mmCIF file of C-alpha atoms in Angstrom:
data_model
loop_
_atom_site.group_PDB
_atom_site.id
_atom_site.type_symbol
_atom_site.label_atom_id
_atom_site.label_comp_id
_atom_site.label_asym_id
_atom_site.label_seq_id
_atom_site.Cartn_x
_atom_site.Cartn_y
_atom_site.Cartn_z
ATOM 1 C CA UNK G 1 42.258 114.878 86.486
ATOM 2 C CA UNK G 2 40.808 111.683 86.050
ATOM 3 C CA UNK G 3 42.011 110.450 89.607
ATOM 4 C CA UNK G 4 39.376 113.233 91.288
ATOM 5 C CA UNK G 5 36.184 111.795 90.068
ATOM 6 C CA UNK G 6 33.905 112.180 92.961
ATOM 7 C CA UNK G 7 30.437 113.786 92.039
ATOM 8 C CA UNK G 8 29.839 114.006 88.641
ATOM 9 C CA UNK G 9 28.807 117.949 88.499
ATOM 10 C CA UNK G 10 32.164 118.448 90.241
ATOM 11 C CA UNK G 11 33.989 116.671 87.559
ATOM 12 C CA UNK G 12 32.100 118.896 84.944
ATOM 13 C CA UNK G 13 33.073 122.203 87.183
ATOM 14 C CA UNK G 14 36.640 120.433 86.962
ATOM 15 C CA UNK G 15 36.493 119.819 83.006
ATOM 16 C CA UNK G 16 35.077 123.529 82.290
ATOM 17 C CA UNK G 17 37.739 125.264 84.109
ATOM 18 C CA UNK G 18 40.517 123.174 82.426
ATOM 19 C CA UNK G 19 38.845 123.561 79.262
ATOM 20 C CA UNK G 20 38.403 127.237 80.010
ATOM 21 C CA UNK G 21 42.067 127.559 80.656
ATOM 22 C CA UNK G 22 42.824 126.547 77.337
ATOM 23 C CA UNK G 23 41.051 128.814 75.755
ATOM 24 C CA UNK G 24 42.296 132.025 77.430
ATOM 25 C CA UNK G 25 45.756 130.897 75.090
ATOM 26 C CA UNK G 26 48.406 132.087 77.761
ATOM 27 C CA UNK G 27 46.521 130.831 80.810
ATOM 28 C CA UNK G 28 46.239 127.611 79.313
ATOM 29 C CA UNK G 29 49.731 126.665 77.757
ATOM 30 C CA UNK G 30 51.278 127.447 81.304
ATOM 31 C CA UNK G 31 49.356 125.324 83.200
ATOM 32 C CA UNK G 32 50.403 122.313 84.602
ATOM 33 C CA UNK G 33 47.267 120.074 85.051
ATOM 34 C CA UNK G 34 47.149 120.875 80.828
ATOM 35 C CA UNK G 35 50.711 120.514 80.365
ATOM 36 C CA UNK G 36 51.307 116.932 81.882
ATOM 37 C CA UNK G 37 48.279 115.254 81.691
ATOM 38 C CA UNK G 38 46.548 116.330 78.761
ATOM 39 C CA UNK G 39 49.191 116.431 75.513
ATOM 40 C CA UNK G 40 46.650 118.286 73.321
ATOM 41 C CA UNK G 41 43.055 120.133 73.133
ATOM 42 C CA UNK G 42 41.844 116.889 72.005
ATOM 43 C CA UNK G 43 41.091 115.582 75.194
ATOM 44 C CA UNK G 44 39.903 118.238 77.127
ATOM 45 C CA UNK G 45 36.958 118.653 74.468
ATOM 46 C CA UNK G 46 36.404 114.992 74.452
ATOM 47 C CA UNK G 47 35.955 114.700 78.507
ATOM 48 C CA UNK G 48 33.554 117.631 78.405
ATOM 49 C CA UNK G 49 32.091 116.581 75.407
ATOM 50 C CA UNK G 50 31.309 113.089 77.436
ATOM 51 C CA UNK G 51 30.241 114.324 80.554
ATOM 52 C CA UNK G 52 27.982 116.764 78.476
ATOM 53 C CA UNK G 53 26.399 112.997 76.872
ATOM 54 C CA UNK G 54 26.718 115.188 73.705
ATOM 55 C CA UNK G 55 28.134 112.334 72.008
ATOM 56 C CA UNK G 56 25.184 111.508 70.233
ATOM 57 C CA UNK G 57 23.747 115.138 69.443
ATOM 58 C CA UNK G 58 24.739 115.392 65.096
ATOM 59 C CA UNK G 59 24.331 119.225 64.533
ATOM 60 C CA UNK G 60 26.956 121.784 65.869
ATOM 61 C CA UNK G 61 28.006 121.036 69.210
ATOM 62 C CA UNK G 62 29.918 124.293 69.399
ATOM 63 C CA UNK G 63 26.458 126.429 70.402
ATOM 64 C CA UNK G 64 25.887 123.322 73.181
ATOM 65 C CA UNK G 65 29.095 124.100 74.502
ATOM 66 C CA UNK G 66 28.594 127.659 74.173
ATOM 67 C CA UNK G 67 25.269 127.295 76.158
ATOM 68 C CA UNK G 68 27.043 124.716 79.072
ATOM 69 C CA UNK G 69 30.304 126.636 79.499
ATOM 70 C CA UNK G 70 28.733 130.335 78.765
ATOM 71 C CA UNK G 71 31.600 130.906 77.011
ATOM 72 C CA UNK G 72 31.662 133.184 73.499
ATOM 73 C CA UNK G 73 34.085 131.389 71.164
ATOM 74 C CA UNK G 74 36.193 133.410 68.719
ATOM 75 C CA UNK G 75 37.008 131.994 64.968
ATOM 76 C CA UNK G 76 40.108 130.563 65.804
ATOM 77 C CA UNK G 77 38.755 128.538 68.846
ATOM 78 C CA UNK G 78 35.831 127.385 66.058
ATOM 79 C CA UNK G 79 38.046 126.242 64.074
ATOM 80 C CA UNK G 80 39.915 123.947 66.508
ATOM 81 C CA UNK G 81 37.017 122.264 67.841
ATOM 82 C CA UNK G 82 35.742 121.514 64.001
ATOM 83 C CA UNK G 83 39.411 119.405 63.614
ATOM 84 C CA UNK G 84 38.553 118.443 66.766
ATOM 85 C CA UNK G 85 35.350 116.687 65.615
ATOM 86 C CA UNK G 86 36.653 116.171 62.684
ATOM 87 C CA UNK G 87 40.150 114.241 63.236
ATOM 88 C CA UNK G 88 39.992 112.806 67.110
ATOM 89 C CA UNK G 89 38.201 109.784 68.551
ATOM 90 C CA UNK G 90 38.730 107.080 66.356
ATOM 91 C CA UNK G 91 36.487 108.492 63.992
ATOM 92 C CA UNK G 92 34.029 109.961 66.733
ATOM 93 C CA UNK G 93 33.906 106.937 68.880
ATOM 94 C CA UNK G 94 34.237 108.512 72.134
ATOM 95 C CA UNK G 95 33.775 105.097 74.319
ATOM 96 C CA UNK G 96 36.950 103.809 72.307
ATOM 97 C CA UNK G 97 38.739 106.997 72.654
ATOM 98 C CA UNK G 98 38.230 107.435 76.276
ATOM 99 C CA UNK G 99 39.402 103.520 76.222
ATOM 100 C CA UNK G 100 42.742 104.633 74.750
ATOM 101 C CA UNK G 101 43.122 107.589 76.714
ATOM 102 C CA UNK G 102 43.165 105.645 79.875
ATOM 103 C CA UNK G 103 45.647 103.068 78.213
ATOM 104 C CA UNK G 104 48.037 106.017 77.555
ATOM 105 C CA UNK G 105 47.853 107.498 81.117
ATOM 106 C CA UNK G 106 48.581 103.805 82.255
ATOM 107 C CA UNK G 107 51.122 103.152 79.746
ATOM 108 C CA UNK G 108 52.988 106.703 80.587
ATOM 109 C CA UNK G 109 52.946 105.892 84.084
ATOM 110 C CA UNK G 110 54.648 102.119 83.426
ATOM 111 C CA UNK G 111 57.488 103.506 80.928
ATOM 112 C CA UNK G 112 58.047 106.900 83.335
ATOM 113 C CA UNK G 113 57.230 109.015 80.109
ATOM 114 C CA UNK G 114 56.547 112.057 82.574
ATOM 115 C CA UNK G 115 60.646 112.225 83.298
ATOM 116 C CA UNK G 116 61.795 110.594 80.474
ATOM 117 C CA UNK G 117 63.575 113.787 79.295
ATOM 118 C CA UNK G 118 66.089 113.770 82.159
ATOM 119 C CA UNK G 119 66.884 110.366 81.741
ATOM 120 C CA UNK G 120 70.553 109.782 80.608
ATOM 121 C CA UNK G 121 70.475 107.488 77.847
ATOM 122 C CA UNK G 122 73.544 104.928 77.057
ATOM 123 C CA UNK G 123 76.370 106.298 76.051
ATOM 124 C CA UNK G 124 76.525 104.126 72.758
ATOM 125 C CA UNK G 125 73.080 105.601 71.990
ATOM 126 C CA UNK G 126 73.977 108.853 72.037
ATOM 127 C CA UNK G 127 77.082 108.802 70.308
ATOM 128 C CA UNK G 128 76.206 106.091 67.296
ATOM 129 C CA UNK G 129 72.655 106.053 67.112
ATOM 130 C CA UNK G 130 71.674 109.367 64.448
ATOM 131 C CA UNK G 131 69.068 111.192 65.413
ATOM 132 C CA UNK G 132 68.170 114.782 65.765
ATOM 133 C CA UNK G 133 66.801 118.112 64.774
ATOM 134 C CA UNK G 134 67.628 120.015 62.312
ATOM 135 C CA UNK G 135 65.078 122.820 62.891
ATOM 136 C CA UNK G 136 61.920 123.954 62.043
ATOM 137 C CA UNK G 137 59.788 124.028 58.971
ATOM 138 C CA UNK G 138 57.535 127.269 57.424
ATOM 139 C CA UNK G 139 55.204 126.702 59.009
ATOM 140 C CA UNK G 140 56.762 126.639 62.814
ATOM 141 C CA UNK G 141 56.695 122.519 62.489
ATOM 142 C CA UNK G 142 59.353 120.596 63.845
ATOM 143 C CA UNK G 143 61.702 118.616 61.891
ATOM 144 C CA UNK G 144 63.084 115.096 63.268
ATOM 145 C CA UNK G 145 66.216 113.460 60.698
ATOM 146 C CA UNK G 146 66.487 109.508 61.188
ATOM 147 C CA UNK G 147 69.143 108.080 58.883
ATOM 148 C CA UNK G 148 67.723 104.883 59.924
ATOM 149 C CA UNK G 149 69.365 103.209 56.546
ATOM 150 C CA UNK G 150 73.106 103.413 58.297
ATOM 151 C CA UNK G 151 72.245 102.451 61.549
ATOM 152 C CA UNK G 152 74.608 99.989 62.932
ATOM 153 C CA UNK G 153 71.563 97.958 63.727
ATOM 154 C CA UNK G 154 72.884 94.724 65.732
ATOM 155 C CA UNK G 155 75.989 96.755 67.275
ATOM 156 C CA UNK G 156 73.061 98.829 68.561
ATOM 157 C CA UNK G 157 70.880 95.773 70.290
ATOM 158 C CA UNK G 158 74.195 94.169 71.280
ATOM 159 C CA UNK G 159 75.552 97.023 72.983
ATOM 160 C CA UNK G 160 71.827 98.181 75.295
ATOM 161 C CA UNK G 161 68.496 96.284 76.229
ATOM 162 C CA UNK G 162 65.252 96.713 74.375
ATOM 163 C CA UNK G 163 63.648 99.073 76.691
ATOM 164 C CA UNK G 164 67.123 101.755 76.729
ATOM 165 C CA UNK G 165 66.336 101.752 72.622
ATOM 166 C CA UNK G 166 62.475 101.908 72.864
ATOM 167 C CA UNK G 167 62.929 105.065 75.536
ATOM 168 C CA UNK G 168 66.005 106.863 73.393
ATOM 169 C CA UNK G 169 63.225 106.803 70.442
ATOM 170 C CA UNK G 170 60.446 107.587 72.912
ATOM 171 C CA UNK G 171 62.476 110.689 74.756
ATOM 172 C CA UNK G 172 62.867 112.418 71.084
ATOM 173 C CA UNK G 173 59.270 112.181 70.493
ATOM 174 C CA UNK G 174 58.685 113.879 74.040
ATOM 175 C CA UNK G 175 61.059 116.723 72.641
ATOM 176 C CA UNK G 176 59.113 116.835 69.835
ATOM 177 C CA UNK G 177 55.506 117.105 72.074
ATOM 178 C CA UNK G 178 57.496 119.926 73.842
ATOM 179 C CA UNK G 179 59.068 121.993 70.589
ATOM 180 C CA UNK G 180 55.155 121.738 69.540
ATOM 181 C CA UNK G 181 54.070 123.324 72.856
ATOM 182 C CA UNK G 182 56.565 125.999 72.910
ATOM 183 C CA UNK G 183 54.480 127.242 69.620
ATOM 184 C CA UNK G 184 51.176 127.263 70.992
ATOM 185 C CA UNK G 185 50.957 130.775 71.703
ATOM 186 C CA UNK G 186 52.295 132.139 67.941
ATOM 187 C CA UNK G 187 50.549 135.396 66.445
ATOM 188 C CA UNK G 188 50.415 133.427 63.230
ATOM 189 C CA UNK G 189 48.415 130.616 65.049
ATOM 190 C CA UNK G 190 49.597 127.831 67.183
ATOM 191 C CA UNK G 191 51.912 124.314 65.620
ATOM 192 C CA UNK G 192 50.265 120.950 66.424
ATOM 193 C CA UNK G 193 52.750 118.654 64.282
ATOM 194 C CA UNK G 194 55.678 117.788 63.352
ATOM 195 C CA UNK G 195 57.797 116.422 59.779
ATOM 196 C CA UNK G 196 59.617 113.131 60.116
ATOM 197 C CA UNK G 197 62.834 112.574 57.768
ATOM 198 C CA UNK G 198 64.144 108.683 57.506
ATOM 199 C CA UNK G 199 66.767 108.206 55.282
ATOM 200 C CA UNK G 200 67.070 104.712 54.383
ATOM 201 C CA UNK G 201 70.421 105.339 52.072
ATOM 202 C CA UNK G 202 72.366 101.683 52.891
ATOM 203 C CA UNK G 203 69.195 100.261 54.219
ATOM 204 C CA UNK G 204 69.290 95.809 54.904
ATOM 205 C CA UNK G 205 65.904 94.126 54.448
ATOM 206 C CA UNK G 206 68.311 91.410 56.453
ATOM 207 C CA UNK G 207 69.266 93.484 59.285
ATOM 208 C CA UNK G 208 65.849 95.005 59.679
ATOM 209 C CA UNK G 209 63.571 91.620 60.367
ATOM 210 C CA UNK G 210 66.276 90.496 62.529
ATOM 211 C CA UNK G 211 64.049 89.953 65.181
ATOM 212 C CA UNK G 212 65.193 91.734 68.478
ATOM 213 C CA UNK G 213 65.130 94.573 65.597
ATOM 214 C CA UNK G 214 61.798 93.931 63.897
ATOM 215 C CA UNK G 215 60.319 93.158 67.516
ATOM 216 C CA UNK G 216 61.150 96.701 69.037
ATOM 217 C CA UNK G 217 60.432 98.889 65.531
ATOM 218 C CA UNK G 218 57.009 97.111 65.368
ATOM 219 C CA UNK G 219 56.458 97.989 69.335
ATOM 220 C CA UNK G 220 57.308 101.575 68.823
ATOM 221 C CA UNK G 221 55.094 102.388 65.928
ATOM 222 C CA UNK G 222 51.973 100.806 68.186
ATOM 223 C CA UNK G 223 53.368 103.085 70.906
ATOM 224 C CA UNK G 224 53.083 105.793 68.940
ATOM 225 C CA UNK G 225 50.001 104.627 67.152
ATOM 226 C CA UNK G 226 48.259 104.437 70.348
ATOM 227 C CA UNK G 227 49.937 107.597 72.360
ATOM 228 C CA UNK G 228 51.109 110.328 69.901
ATOM 229 C CA UNK G 229 47.643 110.800 67.550
ATOM 230 C CA UNK G 230 47.568 113.264 65.212
ATOM 231 C CA UNK G 231 51.207 114.436 65.678
ATOM 232 C CA UNK G 232 52.731 113.987 62.142
ATOM 233 C CA UNK G 233 52.154 116.335 58.973
ATOM 234 C CA UNK G 234 54.725 114.433 56.677
ATOM 235 C CA UNK G 235 56.981 111.442 56.983
ATOM 236 C CA UNK G 236 59.556 111.671 54.497
ATOM 237 C CA UNK G 237 60.932 108.178 53.918
ATOM 238 C CA UNK G 238 64.084 109.190 51.155
ATOM 239 C CA UNK G 239 66.589 106.787 49.687
ATOM 240 C CA UNK G 240 64.372 104.230 50.289
ATOM 241 C CA UNK G 241 65.992 100.910 47.874
ATOM 242 C CA UNK G 242 63.227 98.929 46.213
ATOM 243 C CA UNK G 243 63.079 96.030 48.997
ATOM 244 C CA UNK G 244 62.023 98.887 51.182
ATOM 245 C CA UNK G 245 59.001 98.170 50.259
ATOM 246 C CA UNK G 246 58.676 94.490 51.485
ATOM 247 C CA UNK G 247 59.427 96.337 54.748
ATOM 248 C CA UNK G 248 57.164 99.071 54.924
ATOM 249 C CA UNK G 249 54.240 96.532 53.831
ATOM 250 C CA UNK G 250 55.111 95.055 57.128
ATOM 251 C CA UNK G 251 55.279 98.129 58.752
ATOM 252 C CA UNK G 252 51.865 99.518 57.772
ATOM 253 C CA UNK G 253 49.547 97.287 59.250
ATOM 254 C CA UNK G 254 50.437 98.623 62.588
ATOM 255 C CA UNK G 255 49.344 102.201 61.768
ATOM 256 C CA UNK G 256 46.320 103.908 61.633
ATOM 257 C CA UNK G 257 45.118 105.027 57.689
ATOM 258 C CA UNK G 258 45.217 109.066 58.450
ATOM 259 C CA UNK G 259 49.103 108.245 59.601
ATOM 260 C CA UNK G 260 49.676 106.035 56.339
ATOM 261 C CA UNK G 261 48.176 108.948 53.875
ATOM 262 C CA UNK G 262 50.928 111.129 55.827
ATOM 263 C CA UNK G 263 53.733 108.635 54.532
ATOM 264 C CA UNK G 264 55.587 109.979 51.110
ATOM 265 C CA UNK G 265 58.234 107.293 49.912
ATOM 266 C CA UNK G 266 61.047 108.193 47.192
ATOM 267 C CA UNK G 267 64.103 106.774 45.814
ATOM 268 C CA UNK G 268 66.940 108.720 45.670
ATOM 269 C CA UNK G 269 64.909 111.279 42.957
ATOM 270 C CA UNK G 270 62.445 113.933 43.568
ATOM 271 C CA UNK G 271 62.349 114.200 47.460
ATOM 272 C CA UNK G 272 64.703 117.372 48.000
ATOM 273 C CA UNK G 273 62.111 119.725 46.346
ATOM 274 C CA UNK G 274 58.965 118.040 47.806
ATOM 275 C CA UNK G 275 60.983 118.205 51.774
ATOM 276 C CA UNK G 276 62.271 121.744 50.197
ATOM 277 C CA UNK G 277 58.349 123.128 49.787
ATOM 278 C CA UNK G 278 57.714 122.877 53.503
ATOM 279 C CA UNK G 279 61.444 123.572 55.432
ATOM 280 C CA UNK G 280 63.793 126.062 54.090
ATOM 281 C CA UNK G 281 67.021 125.299 53.121
ATOM 282 C CA UNK G 282 68.563 127.146 56.332
ATOM 283 C CA UNK G 283 66.685 125.032 58.800
ATOM 284 C CA UNK G 284 68.125 121.467 56.328
ATOM 285 C CA UNK G 285 71.706 120.065 56.484
ATOM 286 C CA UNK G 286 73.225 119.910 52.956
ATOM 287 C CA UNK G 287 73.360 116.284 53.088
ATOM 288 C CA UNK G 288 69.339 116.435 53.034
ATOM 289 C CA UNK G 289 69.111 119.135 50.740
ATOM 290 C CA UNK G 290 69.605 122.634 52.750
ATOM 291 C CA UNK G 291 72.078 124.462 52.889
ATOM 292 C CA UNK G 292 72.844 123.743 57.068
ATOM 293 C CA UNK G 293 76.703 123.351 57.588
ATOM 294 C CA UNK G 294 78.521 122.179 61.101
ATOM 295 C CA UNK G 295 81.422 124.870 61.417
ATOM 296 C CA UNK G 296 83.810 122.364 60.554
ATOM 297 C CA UNK G 297 82.039 121.985 56.724
ATOM 298 C CA UNK G 298 80.400 119.139 57.501
ATOM 299 C CA UNK G 299 77.060 118.706 55.564
ATOM 300 C CA UNK G 300 75.564 115.746 57.709
ATOM 301 C CA UNK G 301 75.955 118.097 61.038
ATOM 302 C CA UNK G 302 76.322 115.719 63.212
ATOM 303 C CA UNK G 303 76.469 118.426 65.994
ATOM 304 C CA UNK G 304 72.335 118.102 65.936
ATOM 305 C CA UNK G 305 71.584 114.869 63.618
ATOM 306 C CA UNK G 306 74.239 113.099 65.984
ATOM 307 C CA UNK G 307 77.794 111.137 64.452
ATOM 308 C CA UNK G 308 76.711 107.437 63.648
ATOM 309 C CA UNK G 309 79.301 105.065 62.453
ATOM 310 C CA UNK G 310 79.626 101.594 63.328
ATOM 311 C CA UNK G 311 79.904 100.147 67.234
ATOM 312 C CA UNK G 312 83.880 99.418 68.299
ATOM 313 C CA UNK G 313 83.130 95.524 69.228
ATOM 314 C CA UNK G 314 84.449 96.568 72.746
ATOM 315 C CA UNK G 315 80.936 98.441 73.700
ATOM 316 C CA UNK G 316 79.181 95.192 72.597
ATOM 317 C CA UNK G 317 77.529 93.233 75.045
ATOM 318 C CA UNK G 318 76.577 89.648 74.053
ATOM 319 C CA UNK G 319 72.949 88.754 74.538
ATOM 320 C CA UNK G 320 71.127 84.987 73.818
ATOM 321 C CA UNK G 321 68.063 86.442 75.234
ATOM 322 C CA UNK G 322 66.256 86.711 71.967
ATOM 323 C CA UNK G 323 66.729 82.846 71.557
ATOM 324 C CA UNK G 324 63.785 80.311 70.994
ATOM 325 C CA UNK G 325 65.253 77.831 73.041
ATOM 326 C CA UNK G 326 66.251 79.226 76.082
ATOM 327 C CA UNK G 327 64.975 81.906 78.260
ATOM 328 C CA UNK G 328 68.267 82.277 80.615
ATOM 329 C CA UNK G 329 70.150 85.481 79.405
ATOM 330 C CA UNK G 330 73.947 85.253 79.296
ATOM 331 C CA UNK G 331 75.791 88.182 79.668
ATOM 332 C CA UNK G 332 79.975 88.603 78.442
ATOM 333 C CA UNK G 333 81.957 91.345 78.555
ATOM 334 C CA UNK G 334 84.591 91.281 76.209
ATOM 335 C CA UNK G 335 87.981 93.073 76.367
ATOM 336 C CA UNK G 336 90.354 93.280 73.402
ATOM 337 C CA UNK G 337 94.286 93.989 74.804
ATOM 338 C CA UNK G 338 96.652 94.575 72.410
ATOM 339 C CA UNK G 339 99.244 91.370 72.176
ATOM 340 C CA UNK G 340 102.338 93.755 73.418
#
């Protein structure tokens, strides 16, 4: 839509058309324009308000939208508009929000986000990096589990590029958005957020602060904050050792206050009850407090979360690209041959 700017009045008509599509619920969820270019009603309402010059009006703007668009809002739509007023646009600063949107669209282009779901990730990530969706929360929110503590960090970064690692994680964020959109027309109300569970069992601060790993994690956090705002309902960090507080102190400097408030950190106790308040046991693997198992009885459900484990040496690609002293990259492929 942003590329179709010609006359301001024509723009207004276009935005109002999209906004009306969203309000009609069914047509909005099937709209290619709405689905591809606007991940939420927040953006549509933001741009519409921008065109209507309503950003300086302190009084409730629902009446202004009603007069301008000639739309009678129902109770649910008014509730959503109120939520927009309270939460969107970086504390209701429209200039920052519009800049955020433009940068996000450019970022999506640079990272080929619209085609990311079709991308076939390197086999080493699919096989050895544990991450997956076991099911849904009680309110329909998607649940994503990442057993980060057991990840073979050095093996991963020696086996694939930094861009591949980041793209693989972004692919799961895009899958999260798809799962959210699929539940937008529920009779009991739309789903707008997801629950993330990070298992830090066997977490190594030394591996986490290894430069390739730390750089990638911090870049991912910044990408999430800039391009997937307000999709988080809760982030449960479980089995966190004491040293994890030092790691989180590094990461949270790149997180917004809204995101930090939704993070709940637990040691080895107390997290099962809290998670089960949000997620039914049949939607969680038994290893993480639920009742779900794989057909073979595996409580970790590798068919949904992935197998994980140590990456074999013959998959490793040695790369000195992170050296501070040289910019040249040297790649060595190593094959182990039995002496016999």
